[in-house]
C-alpha cells in the first residue's frame, strides 16, 4: 500500500501520528516559506503543510495540479480550522514526498464549475470523472443499485444473468446485431430487454427474478438517449397487478430513503391513462403541481372509452372560425397571472409557435382582479360566454387562461409542453420535490393508420385486463373499414400494464404477462404476425407455455434516468461513467471505427458501396 | 397473490391453518380413494392430500405432471413423516383447487437423474432449469455474486458500469463486432474485458472499482468455453502486488465460507510460474495431491532464468537412443503401484499415445517391494543407473515411476495430463477438496517464432516486475537473430502478474499495471505496435497517463468457472441459465439466425458470396 490512510479520514483522533497519504494535488498555495497543498483522493481532501526545507526543494521541482504524490508526515491540529470538510480540523506536516506521476496541465479545470465544454469533457472523460459532482453521481448510482439489490434480496428475488447474444426480432425497435463468424451469414442481436428470458425463468419456476442489466436499442438518438442503457429488470410469478404495484412501490420508497434520505410516506397516486391524457396531455404527467388541462371541446378520443366523463362545459360554436373549426380546444389556468404584459404573452405565443411545438397561435383570457374578463377573442364572444369558459377552467379573479387549438394529438402535446414550461418558469418544477405516481389502464393496442393494423401499446407479451380477455379472444382483429377503426372492439381493450412516473418522467413500466398459449397466439395474430413468423420468432416462448407456465408479471426501471432524477438532474449522461454522444459515438475512444479488411472477411460480410 | 405460503415453508407451526399454495405438480400417487400430489415451487415441495370428493372430480379431469395449480386447504400433521424435506412433517388437506395452466408431457423427466440428453435439455432449457440440480447451481451462482458484492462493498469497492459498445482492437483474441447504422461502415466491438476502462477509472481517482460483467470473445469454441462469459472484474489504486493478493485471498475465503461453508484457513500457497511448469508441467497445477514431476534431463527452458535450480540428477547418456536423443525426459512417481500388471501399464501407454496426448510411448521403473528395480529399459542401464533415476524421483520401494520422453513443451503437457489422469483414477481429485494457490512471476513476454516478435504473456497493460523495468526500458525489443532469441534480455523479464488457481483451474488472474506513459509506449513498441497504431488504438490511454495516473493493479475472476468448481462440477454450462453450445448456438432460440434484407441494408453491409 502506498498509504496508511485515505485523504478523507484523518481527524484530531490521529494527532501526532506518522501517516502516509497518496493522491492528487488539487491546489498549491504558497505563502512565503510555507506551502499548502490540498491532496485529493476519492475519499476527501487533506491539507499538507510544507515547511522550509522541502519548500526549497519544491522551488526547483515544482508540483503541478493533478500530480500524483505520496506524502509522508505527521498529523497536527490546524490553527485555522475548516469546518466545511471532514478533515478540516487537521493538517499533515510534510516530512517528505515522492512524485508517483507528474501531470500535464488539464485541458479544463477539475472543479464542479469547470470551464470545460461538453465536447472537451467527453473527449477527456477520465478527467471529467475526477470532478466531485460527477464522482458523486456515480457514487449515487452505486448506492441506488446496492439499495435495489438489498431490497430485492430481502424479497427473495434472485439475480440471474440472461444472454447478450440473442436473436433479432423484427417487432419493436431496431436491434443492434452481431455477425456470427462460426455461423456464416447469420447474426446475433443484442437484447433490447431480457423480456422473453425472464418470462422463461418464470416458466422454469424461479418465482422472483431480477437483474441490473444493459440493454440496447439502435434508434435515432434524441438528446439524452443512449444506445446502451441499464435496466433494473424484475419478474414475479403467481402475482396480480396489485402485488407488483405494492412490491415496487416499496422498492422505490426504500431507494429514496436509503439513497437521498427522502421519506415517500404516502401511497403513490394512481391515475388511469385516460385521465393522464385528459388532464395532463401526456402519459407521464409531472404532478408536483396541479394546473390540469381543461378540454373546451369534446375530443374525438373520448369516444374510445365510454367510461370517460365528458367535460361539463365546452366552447360554443359562435362564429369564431379558429374555435369553431378546431378539432381540439385546450386550456390551462395560471394563477395570479392576469396582469401578464403584452410582451409576456407575445413571448409565450412565440414559444408555442416554435417548430418543436408547432402551434399556429395562442388565445388567452385575463380574468381580471376586478372580476371582469378580457380575452384575445372578445369580438366573437360576449362576456357571459367568456365567463363560462373561465368558469369551466375553474379560474378565479387574477388568473390567466391560455388556450391552444388544433389537431387533437398535436395540441395535447403542445399544451402539455406549455404547462411544463410555465411551471418551470414559475419555479414549480423543484429539484428536491418528488412526486411519484402509477399510470394504469393503458390501452392494449394502438391503431396504426399506415399499416391499418394494431400495434402493441406496451409489448406483445402484455396481458389484457382480465375482464377484456374474452373480448380479445372472441373478436377478429382485422379492421375492415379503416375509417371506422374506433368502432372496433379492440379499441376498448385495456392492458394489464402500469408505468411509474416520477416528476414527469417514466421511470419504470411493466405488465402482467400473457401465460397461456392461445392468448399469446391471439396477440401475435392481432399484431399481424403470421403463424409461420410466430413459430420462427417466438416458437420457444409458445412452446414453453405448453409445459406449465404460471401467471406472472414484472416491471423494468430505467436506472440511468432514475439516478439522474435522484441526483436532481434531468440529464442522464452525467450519471453514466462512459456515455456516448448524440451520434452514438464515444469521442474518447473514437468509437465506432472502421475495421480491418481481414475482420470483415472472417465475418463473411462486405461493406455496401 | 395466488398463494398465502410457498411450497417450502409450512410446518407444524401452521397446523390447522387455511392456506393457499401455487406451484407445479411434481408427482401424483393414487391409493384408492386418496390421491397424494407433491406440489413444487422454487422453495420446496409440499404434499397435498386429495380425499373422496375431489378425487372423483380428478378422475374426470386428471392432473398431469407439471400442471400449474392453485391449491386451497388446511395444514395437518402427517401420520407418515418425511424427514428428508423441510415440509415433511405436514401435508395440506385439499379443499379445492384451480388449474392455472395445464402442461403437455415434458420431453424428459424433471428430475436430477433426467432421461434427457444434452441436446434435448438445451432445446427445452426452460424445462431443464426446473430440475433441482440446475436450480441449485443458479442459486449458488447468486449466492456467490452476493457474497462477492458484499465483501467488496465492505472493502470500499464501488460497482461502476463500463460500456459494451466499444472499439475493436486487433491485439489479443478476436472481437465480436456490431455495425453502426448511424456511422456507416464503422463498427463497435463488444468488450473482451473492461480492462482499459477500469484503468481509466483509476486515473479518474475512483480508487477501488469492481463489476460483475459480461465479456465476449469470438474464439473457436472448445468444449466448455462460451462466447459470452462473466467476469468479476476488480481494480485498485495505490497498491502493490502484495495488497492485491491479500485482498482477493480474503475475498475467495469469504466466498467459500459463505457459499459452501468451507474454511480455507491456511494462507494460499504461492508458486512461481517456473516451478509450476517444472514440477507440474503447466501453469495451473492441481495441488490437491503432490506427485511432482522430475526432470531427468535439463530442459532448454531453464536457461531462460538463471535462478532456476538445475536438477541434481539426470539420466546418463548410455546408449539408449530414446533417452539420449530426447529433448526432455520427465518422470512421475506413483506410490504403491509397483505391482501394476502388464495390462495396466499397456493401458496407460495407450492412453499417452492417443492423438490428444501424442506421445510415442511410455517407459517405466517398478521399484519393487524387495528393493530391486525393474524397468522397461533394463538392457541399456545397470541396476545402479536405474536406482539413481529412482532416487532422483524420490521413489520408495513399491513405487512405480512413469517416464515420458520427447519435445519439451509437448512432453511437459503430456506428463501434466498423465499426472491428472492417474490421480483421477486414484481418487485424488476429490470434488469436495479445495486447494487454492497463487502462481507468480510469470514471464512478461512469450516469443512468437512465426512473427519473430514478442507477445504479451498476460496483456499489454501488465507492468514488468519493478526490478525489471530498467532492463525493459534500456534494451531494444528487436530480435536480430531468431535462433538466439533466448539470449535476448526480454526472455528474462518477469511480469508483475498473478493467477489464482483452484484444483487445476485458473479461476482468476491479474497484474499490477503500467501507469507511466513511457513504459506503456515501450511495451507497445515491444509488441511491434507502431507509433501510429498506438495512437489510433490506445491513444486515449496514453493520453490519460499524461494527466496524473496513480500506480494501480487488479484482477478478474471467471465467475462461470468459479461457480462450477464451488458446485463440485467441471462443467460451466450448467451454471449458466441460457448457455450456448459448442457451435456458439442457442438451440432454444435458434440463434444466431439470418436477418431480413432490410436490416442489412440499413446497416450498410452485405453478405459476402
mmCIF file of N, CA, C and O in Angstrom, chain B residues 294-359:
data_model
loop_
_atom_site.group_PDB
_atom_site.id
_atom_site.type_symbol
_atom_site.label_atom_id
_atom_site.label_comp_id
_atom_site.label_asym_id
_atom_site.label_seq_id
_atom_site.Cartn_x
_atom_site.Cartn_y
_atom_site.Cartn_z
ATOM 1 N N UNK B 294 9.553 -35.057 -12.067
ATOM 2 C CA UNK B 294 11.013 -34.941 -12.016
ATOM 3 C C UNK B 294 11.535 -34.802 -13.440
ATOM 4 O O UNK B 294 11.141 -35.558 -14.328
ATOM 5 N N UNK B 295 12.388 -33.809 -13.623
ATOM 6 C CA UNK B 295 13.040 -33.637 -14.920
ATOM 7 C C UNK B 295 14.314 -34.437 -14.930
ATOM 8 O O UNK B 295 15.237 -34.162 -14.176
ATOM 9 N N UNK B 296 14.386 -35.414 -15.793
ATOM 10 C CA UNK B 296 15.559 -36.292 -15.793
ATOM 11 C C UNK B 296 16.605 -35.804 -16.779
ATOM 12 O O UNK B 296 17.659 -36.377 -16.906
ATOM 13 N N UNK B 297 16.309 -34.777 -17.491
ATOM 14 C CA UNK B 297 17.294 -34.180 -18.405
ATOM 15 C C UNK B 297 17.075 -32.680 -18.315
ATOM 16 O O UNK B 297 15.941 -32.220 -18.261
ATOM 17 N N UNK B 298 18.169 -31.919 -18.308
ATOM 18 C CA UNK B 298 17.988 -30.481 -18.160
ATOM 19 C C UNK B 298 17.217 -29.943 -19.374
ATOM 20 O O UNK B 298 17.669 -30.078 -20.499
ATOM 21 N N UNK B 299 16.045 -29.400 -19.165
ATOM 22 C CA UNK B 299 15.304 -28.888 -20.317
ATOM 23 C C UNK B 299 15.882 -27.548 -20.755
ATOM 24 O O UNK B 299 16.495 -26.827 -19.959
ATOM 25 N N UNK B 300 15.654 -27.220 -22.014
ATOM 26 C CA UNK B 300 16.230 -25.986 -22.531
ATOM 27 C C UNK B 300 15.727 -24.760 -21.799
ATOM 28 O O UNK B 300 16.467 -23.821 -21.576
ATOM 29 N N UNK B 301 14.491 -24.810 -21.397
ATOM 30 C CA UNK B 301 13.929 -23.551 -20.893
ATOM 31 C C UNK B 301 14.520 -23.081 -19.592
ATOM 32 O O UNK B 301 14.376 -21.932 -19.216
ATOM 33 N N UNK B 302 15.210 -24.006 -18.882
ATOM 34 C CA UNK B 302 15.732 -23.483 -17.614
ATOM 35 C C UNK B 302 16.829 -22.464 -17.849
ATOM 36 O O UNK B 302 17.146 -21.673 -16.986
ATOM 37 N N UNK B 303 17.413 -22.448 -19.060
ATOM 38 C CA UNK B 303 18.410 -21.422 -19.332
ATOM 39 C C UNK B 303 17.788 -20.038 -19.334
ATOM 40 O O UNK B 303 18.470 -19.048 -19.192
ATOM 41 N N UNK B 304 16.497 -20.006 -19.554
ATOM 42 C CA UNK B 304 15.834 -18.708 -19.640
ATOM 43 C C UNK B 304 15.963 -17.923 -18.347
ATOM 44 O O UNK B 304 15.950 -16.717 -18.332
ATOM 45 N N UNK B 305 16.061 -18.641 -17.267
ATOM 46 C CA UNK B 305 16.123 -17.940 -15.991
ATOM 47 C C UNK B 305 17.197 -18.566 -15.136
ATOM 48 O O UNK B 305 17.090 -19.718 -14.727
ATOM 49 N N UNK B 306 18.187 -17.770 -14.861
ATOM 50 C CA UNK B 306 19.348 -18.338 -14.167
ATOM 51 C C UNK B 306 19.027 -18.741 -12.734
ATOM 52 O O UNK B 306 19.762 -19.501 -12.112
ATOM 53 N N UNK B 307 17.932 -18.195 -12.220
ATOM 54 C CA UNK B 307 17.656 -18.510 -10.822
ATOM 55 C C UNK B 307 17.048 -19.895 -10.616
ATOM 56 O O UNK B 307 16.975 -20.393 -9.499
ATOM 57 N N UNK B 308 16.607 -20.505 -11.678
ATOM 58 C CA UNK B 308 16.021 -21.836 -11.525
ATOM 59 C C UNK B 308 17.110 -22.857 -11.200
ATOM 60 O O UNK B 308 18.172 -22.856 -11.804
ATOM 61 N N UNK B 309 16.809 -23.715 -10.256
ATOM 62 C CA UNK B 309 17.786 -24.733 -9.893
ATOM 63 C C UNK B 309 17.826 -25.818 -10.954
ATOM 64 O O UNK B 309 16.797 -26.249 -11.468
ATOM 65 N N UNK B 310 19.014 -26.252 -11.266
ATOM 66 C CA UNK B 310 19.152 -27.368 -12.192
ATOM 67 C C UNK B 310 19.009 -28.654 -11.371
ATOM 68 O O UNK B 310 19.569 -28.780 -10.292
ATOM 69 N N UNK B 311 18.211 -29.603 -11.858
ATOM 70 C CA UNK B 311 18.001 -30.809 -11.060
ATOM 71 C C UNK B 311 19.320 -31.536 -10.788
ATOM 72 O O UNK B 311 20.231 -31.537 -11.599
ATOM 73 N N UNK B 312 19.353 -32.160 -9.620
ATOM 74 C CA UNK B 312 20.615 -32.749 -9.177
ATOM 75 C C UNK B 312 21.025 -33.947 -10.030
ATOM 76 O O UNK B 312 22.180 -34.173 -10.290
ATOM 77 N N UNK B 313 20.057 -34.741 -10.412
ATOM 78 C CA UNK B 313 20.401 -35.973 -11.115
ATOM 79 C C UNK B 313 19.722 -36.021 -12.462
ATOM 80 O O UNK B 313 18.544 -35.717 -12.574
ATOM 81 N N UNK B 314 20.440 -36.398 -13.466
ATOM 82 C CA UNK B 314 19.843 -36.553 -14.777
ATOM 83 C C UNK B 314 20.149 -37.950 -15.280
ATOM 84 O O UNK B 314 21.038 -38.637 -14.781
ATOM 85 N N UNK B 315 19.401 -38.331 -16.271
ATOM 86 C CA UNK B 315 19.675 -39.617 -16.895
ATOM 87 C C UNK B 315 21.004 -39.526 -17.634
ATOM 88 O O UNK B 315 21.270 -38.563 -18.331
ATOM 89 N N UNK B 316 21.815 -40.518 -17.431
ATOM 90 C CA UNK B 316 23.093 -40.535 -18.131
ATOM 91 C C UNK B 316 22.861 -40.912 -19.582
ATOM 92 O O UNK B 316 21.995 -41.726 -19.889
ATOM 93 N N UNK B 317 23.641 -40.357 -20.444
ATOM 94 C CA UNK B 317 23.580 -40.808 -21.832
ATOM 95 C C UNK B 317 24.306 -42.141 -21.894
ATOM 96 O O UNK B 317 25.481 -42.256 -21.593
ATOM 97 N N UNK B 318 23.584 -43.163 -22.247
ATOM 98 C CA UNK B 318 24.093 -44.505 -22.007
ATOM 99 C C UNK B 318 23.806 -45.451 -23.165
ATOM 100 O O UNK B 318 23.727 -46.651 -23.003
ATOM 101 N N UNK B 319 23.586 -44.873 -24.320
ATOM 102 C CA UNK B 319 23.384 -45.734 -25.474
ATOM 103 C C UNK B 319 21.935 -46.112 -25.723
ATOM 104 O O UNK B 319 21.637 -46.872 -26.647
ATOM 105 N N UNK B 320 21.020 -45.602 -24.894
ATOM 106 C CA UNK B 320 19.593 -45.849 -25.144
ATOM 107 C C UNK B 320 19.078 -44.670 -25.971
ATOM 108 O O UNK B 320 18.869 -43.586 -25.436
ATOM 109 N N UNK B 321 18.929 -44.896 -27.283
ATOM 110 C CA UNK B 321 18.688 -43.742 -28.158
ATOM 111 C C UNK B 321 17.462 -42.938 -27.750
ATOM 112 O O UNK B 321 17.468 -41.709 -27.848
ATOM 113 N N UNK B 322 16.406 -43.599 -27.287
ATOM 114 C CA UNK B 322 15.186 -42.861 -26.911
ATOM 115 C C UNK B 322 15.502 -41.793 -25.868
ATOM 116 O O UNK B 322 15.027 -40.668 -25.923
ATOM 117 N N UNK B 323 16.320 -42.157 -24.898
ATOM 118 C CA UNK B 323 16.702 -41.187 -23.866
ATOM 119 C C UNK B 323 17.786 -40.234 -24.368
ATOM 120 O O UNK B 323 17.718 -39.025 -24.137
ATOM 121 N N UNK B 324 18.782 -40.820 -25.042
ATOM 122 C CA UNK B 324 19.929 -39.993 -25.439
ATOM 123 C C UNK B 324 19.513 -38.855 -26.363
ATOM 124 O O UNK B 324 20.011 -37.743 -26.259
ATOM 125 N N UNK B 325 18.574 -39.162 -27.266
ATOM 126 C CA UNK B 325 18.198 -38.151 -28.252
ATOM 127 C C UNK B 325 17.051 -37.245 -27.783
ATOM 128 O O UNK B 325 16.678 -36.307 -28.484
ATOM 129 N N UNK B 326 16.502 -37.532 -26.614
ATOM 130 C CA UNK B 326 15.319 -36.789 -26.171
ATOM 131 C C UNK B 326 15.675 -35.360 -25.777
ATOM 132 O O UNK B 326 16.705 -35.128 -25.148
ATOM 133 N N UNK B 327 14.790 -34.432 -26.150
ATOM 134 C CA UNK B 327 14.963 -33.054 -25.665
ATOM 135 C C UNK B 327 14.635 -33.024 -24.178
ATOM 136 O O UNK B 327 15.292 -32.346 -23.396
ATOM 137 N N UNK B 328 13.635 -33.775 -23.803
ATOM 138 C CA UNK B 328 13.152 -33.744 -22.418
ATOM 139 C C UNK B 328 12.819 -35.155 -21.957
ATOM 140 O O UNK B 328 12.267 -35.936 -22.724
ATOM 141 N N UNK B 329 13.158 -35.451 -20.716
ATOM 142 C CA UNK B 329 12.743 -36.718 -20.108
ATOM 143 C C UNK B 329 12.082 -36.371 -18.769
ATOM 144 O O UNK B 329 12.710 -35.759 -17.901
ATOM 145 N N UNK B 330 10.819 -36.722 -18.655
ATOM 146 C CA UNK B 330 10.077 -36.376 -17.438
ATOM 147 C C UNK B 330 9.542 -37.640 -16.766
ATOM 148 O O UNK B 330 9.176 -38.603 -17.444
ATOM 149 N N UNK B 331 9.499 -37.603 -15.445
ATOM 150 C CA UNK B 331 9.040 -38.783 -14.702
ATOM 151 C C UNK B 331 8.088 -38.376 -13.581
ATOM 152 O O UNK B 331 8.213 -37.292 -13.006
ATOM 153 N N UNK B 332 7.126 -39.238 -13.307
ATOM 154 C CA UNK B 332 6.363 -39.098 -12.066
ATOM 155 C C UNK B 332 6.365 -40.427 -11.317
ATOM 156 O O UNK B 332 6.505 -41.492 -11.918
ATOM 157 N N UNK B 333 6.206 -40.320 -10.020
ATOM 158 C CA UNK B 333 6.287 -41.487 -9.153
ATOM 159 C C UNK B 333 4.916 -41.754 -8.556
ATOM 160 O O UNK B 333 4.360 -40.889 -7.872
ATOM 161 N N UNK B 334 4.410 -42.971 -8.821
ATOM 162 C CA UNK B 334 3.096 -43.321 -8.280
ATOM 163 C C UNK B 334 3.299 -44.220 -7.073
ATOM 164 O O UNK B 334 3.887 -45.303 -7.194
ATOM 165 N N UNK B 335 2.868 -43.773 -5.929
ATOM 166 C CA UNK B 335 3.130 -44.572 -4.725
ATOM 167 C C UNK B 335 2.362 -45.896 -4.751
ATOM 168 O O UNK B 335 1.241 -45.953 -5.267
ATOM 169 N N UNK B 336 2.996 -46.941 -4.210
ATOM 170 C CA UNK B 336 2.358 -48.254 -4.034
ATOM 171 C C UNK B 336 1.741 -48.798 -5.312
ATOM 172 O O UNK B 336 0.656 -49.357 -5.311
ATOM 173 N N UNK B 337 2.468 -48.605 -6.397
ATOM 174 C CA UNK B 337 1.920 -49.069 -7.668
ATOM 175 C C UNK B 337 2.898 -49.972 -8.398
ATOM 176 O O UNK B 337 2.770 -50.217 -9.589
ATOM 177 N N UNK B 338 3.889 -50.491 -7.655
ATOM 178 C CA UNK B 338 4.929 -51.278 -8.328
ATOM 179 C C UNK B 338 4.377 -52.577 -8.878
ATOM 180 O O UNK B 338 4.993 -53.200 -9.726
ATOM 181 N N UNK B 339 3.207 -52.950 -8.403
ATOM 182 C CA UNK B 339 2.685 -54.227 -8.883
ATOM 183 C C UNK B 339 1.636 -54.075 -9.985
ATOM 184 O O UNK B 339 0.844 -54.987 -10.235
ATOM 185 N N UNK B 340 1.636 -52.907 -10.612
ATOM 186 C CA UNK B 340 0.768 -52.728 -11.788
ATOM 187 C C UNK B 340 1.034 -53.862 -12.766
ATOM 188 O O UNK B 340 2.191 -54.241 -13.021
ATOM 189 N N UNK B 341 -0.025 -54.387 -13.346
ATOM 190 C CA UNK B 341 0.117 -55.507 -14.275
ATOM 191 C C UNK B 341 0.567 -54.992 -15.641
ATOM 192 O O UNK B 341 0.491 -53.789 -15.926
ATOM 193 N N UNK B 342 1.020 -55.889 -16.450
ATOM 194 C CA UNK B 342 1.330 -55.610 -17.848
ATOM 195 C C UNK B 342 0.146 -54.862 -18.490
ATOM 196 O O UNK B 342 0.319 -53.848 -19.155
ATOM 197 N N UNK B 343 -1.051 -55.392 -18.221
ATOM 198 C CA UNK B 343 -2.261 -54.828 -18.841
ATOM 199 C C UNK B 343 -2.467 -53.364 -18.412
ATOM 200 O O UNK B 343 -2.764 -52.492 -19.227
ATOM 201 N N UNK B 344 -2.281 -53.133 -17.115
ATOM 202 C CA UNK B 344 -2.458 -51.761 -16.619
ATOM 203 C C UNK B 344 -1.452 -50.811 -17.277
ATOM 204 O O UNK B 344 -1.787 -49.693 -17.649
ATOM 205 N N UNK B 345 -0.213 -51.305 -17.375
ATOM 206 C CA UNK B 345 0.817 -50.452 -17.982
ATOM 207 C C UNK B 345 0.529 -50.228 -19.465
ATOM 208 O O UNK B 345 0.710 -49.125 -19.985
ATOM 209 N N UNK B 346 0.053 -51.282 -20.122
ATOM 210 C CA UNK B 346 -0.293 -51.131 -21.536
ATOM 211 C C UNK B 346 -1.412 -50.111 -21.720
ATOM 212 O O UNK B 346 -1.380 -49.286 -22.635
ATOM 213 N N UNK B 347 -2.373 -50.187 -20.815
ATOM 214 C CA UNK B 347 -3.468 -49.224 -20.885
ATOM 215 C C UNK B 347 -2.960 -47.785 -20.773
ATOM 216 O O UNK B 347 -3.356 -46.901 -21.525
ATOM 217 N N UNK B 348 -2.074 -47.570 -19.805
ATOM 218 C CA UNK B 348 -1.506 -46.228 -19.631
ATOM 219 C C UNK B 348 -0.724 -45.811 -20.868
ATOM 220 O O UNK B 348 -0.785 -44.658 -21.302
ATOM 221 N N UNK B 349 0.016 -46.781 -21.432
ATOM 222 C CA UNK B 349 0.802 -46.475 -22.629
ATOM 223 C C UNK B 349 -0.124 -46.076 -23.780
ATOM 224 O O UNK B 349 0.123 -45.090 -24.487
ATOM 225 N N UNK B 350 -1.197 -46.836 -23.934
ATOM 226 C CA UNK B 350 -2.167 -46.478 -24.973
ATOM 227 C C UNK B 350 -2.741 -45.091 -24.733
ATOM 228 O O UNK B 350 -2.943 -44.306 -25.650
ATOM 229 N N UNK B 351 -2.984 -44.808 -23.434
ATOM 230 C CA UNK B 351 -3.567 -43.513 -23.076
ATOM 231 C C UNK B 351 -2.663 -42.361 -23.534
ATOM 232 O O UNK B 351 -3.127 -41.388 -24.121
ATOM 233 N N UNK B 352 -1.341 -42.501 -23.280
ATOM 234 C CA UNK B 352 -0.443 -41.396 -23.662
ATOM 235 C C UNK B 352 -0.203 -41.364 -25.167
ATOM 236 O O UNK B 352 0.277 -40.362 -25.704
ATOM 237 N N UNK B 353 -0.531 -42.453 -25.829
ATOM 238 C CA UNK B 353 -0.331 -42.486 -27.292
ATOM 239 C C UNK B 353 -1.560 -41.954 -28.056
ATOM 240 O O UNK B 353 -1.513 -41.814 -29.280
ATOM 241 N N UNK B 354 -2.661 -41.683 -27.328
ATOM 242 C CA UNK B 354 -3.830 -41.123 -28.007
ATOM 243 C C UNK B 354 -3.454 -39.802 -28.692
ATOM 244 O O UNK B 354 -2.571 -39.089 -28.198
ATOM 245 N N UNK B 355 -4.131 -39.495 -29.796
ATOM 246 C CA UNK B 355 -3.761 -38.265 -30.522
ATOM 247 C C UNK B 355 -3.799 -37.015 -29.633
ATOM 248 O O UNK B 355 -2.976 -36.109 -29.792
ATOM 249 N N UNK B 356 -4.749 -36.971 -28.695
ATOM 250 C CA UNK B 356 -4.831 -35.779 -27.843
ATOM 251 C C UNK B 356 -3.567 -35.589 -26.999
ATOM 252 O O UNK B 356 -3.243 -34.485 -26.584
ATOM 253 N N UNK B 357 -2.900 -36.708 -26.677
ATOM 254 C CA UNK B 357 -1.685 -36.610 -25.864
ATOM 255 C C UNK B 357 -0.459 -36.686 -26.780
ATOM 256 O O UNK B 357 0.449 -35.861 -26.669
ATOM 257 N N UNK B 358 -0.447 -37.673 -27.648
ATOM 258 C CA UNK B 358 0.532 -37.666 -28.735
ATOM 259 C C UNK B 358 1.939 -38.138 -28.408
ATOM 260 O O UNK B 358 2.889 -37.774 -29.104
ATOM 261 N N UNK B 359 2.100 -38.911 -27.364
ATOM 262 C CA UNK B 359 3.432 -39.455 -27.062
ATOM 263 C C UNK B 359 3.669 -40.710 -27.917
ATOM 264 O O UNK B 359 2.733 -41.365 -28.372
#
